[in-house]
Amino acid sequence: QWRLPLNSSPGKRFGIVSSLDFTPIDAQRSAMPTIRDLVSALRRRDGVDAALVVGRDGLLIDGDTSGPLDPDGLAAYVPPMALAAAEMGLAAQRGTFGLMVLEYTGGSVVVASLSADAYLLVLLQPHANLASLLFELRRHRAQISALV
């Protein structure tokens, strides 16, 4: 099990995660985090409706959603979107695709490239702290990429 720092605000009572710190608990220093740990940490963040790890073929590797969301259906949309973003980056001479944010009236969608084999899809409610999530994804990019 991994220590996931909690908010010091009232959200702490509800187990709302404010960080993606994958530091192992002292008694379990030899344990390695898993994709499931990543998905779980993301889903516990306030305002996150879904966290999915998706293969480059559009198949769901692991994930968790709330409500009536279809994880397999969502996963199928990720590779073509990421491919279009990657092509835009090359045409605009901005380098390789890393992450994109899409904003809708009902919330935001974050798609990040984890490795040559996988993407991360996170669905957020309008009140979710998008900036904090983006900071944590960037801060822990190497650790997250090592999971897949």
mmCIF file of C-alpha atoms in Angstrom, residues 21 23 26 34 36 38 40 47-48 51 63 76-77 79 90 95 101 103 106 109 114 125 134 146-148:
data_model
loop_
_atom_site.group_PDB
_atom_site.id
_atom_site.type_symbol
_atom_site.label_atom_id
_atom_site.label_comp_id
_atom_site.label_asym_id
_atom_site.label_seq_id
_atom_site.Cartn_x
_atom_site.Cartn_y
_atom_site.Cartn_z
ATOM 1 C CA ASP A 21 2.944 10.716 -4.214
ATOM 2 C CA THR A 23 6.253 6.911 -1.803
ATOM 3 C CA ASP A 26 7.975 2.594 5.662
ATOM 4 C CA THR A 34 1.007 -0.660 -9.797
ATOM 5 C CA ARG A 36 -4.150 0.030 -10.154
ATOM 6 C CA LEU A 38 -2.303 5.073 -9.943
ATOM 7 C CA SER A 40 -7.051 4.481 -7.374
ATOM 8 C CA GLY A 47 -13.961 15.931 -8.781
ATOM 9 C CA VAL A 48 -12.476 13.006 -10.743
ATOM 10 C CA ALA A 51 -9.238 7.490 -14.503
ATOM 11 C CA GLY A 63 -9.527 2.007 -14.956
ATOM 12 C CA ALA A 76 -11.660 3.655 -27.777
ATOM 13 C CA TYR A 77 -11.712 7.439 -28.368
ATOM 14 C CA PRO A 79 -5.814 6.894 -29.558
ATOM 15 C CA LEU A 90 4.625 17.935 -35.484
ATOM 16 C CA GLY A 95 7.713 18.192 -30.680
ATOM 17 C CA VAL A 101 -6.690 19.146 -21.948
ATOM 18 C CA GLU A 103 -12.732 21.631 -21.752
ATOM 19 C CA GLY A 106 -19.716 19.470 -18.032
ATOM 20 C CA VAL A 109 -10.802 15.728 -20.082
ATOM 21 C CA LEU A 114 2.417 7.534 -20.448
ATOM 22 C CA GLN A 125 -16.014 17.667 -12.997
ATOM 23 C CA LEU A 134 -1.636 18.826 -14.208
ATOM 24 C CA ALA A 146 7.527 3.400 -15.149
ATOM 25 C CA LEU A 147 4.243 1.688 -14.206
ATOM 26 C CA VAL A 148 3.355 0.755 -17.787
#
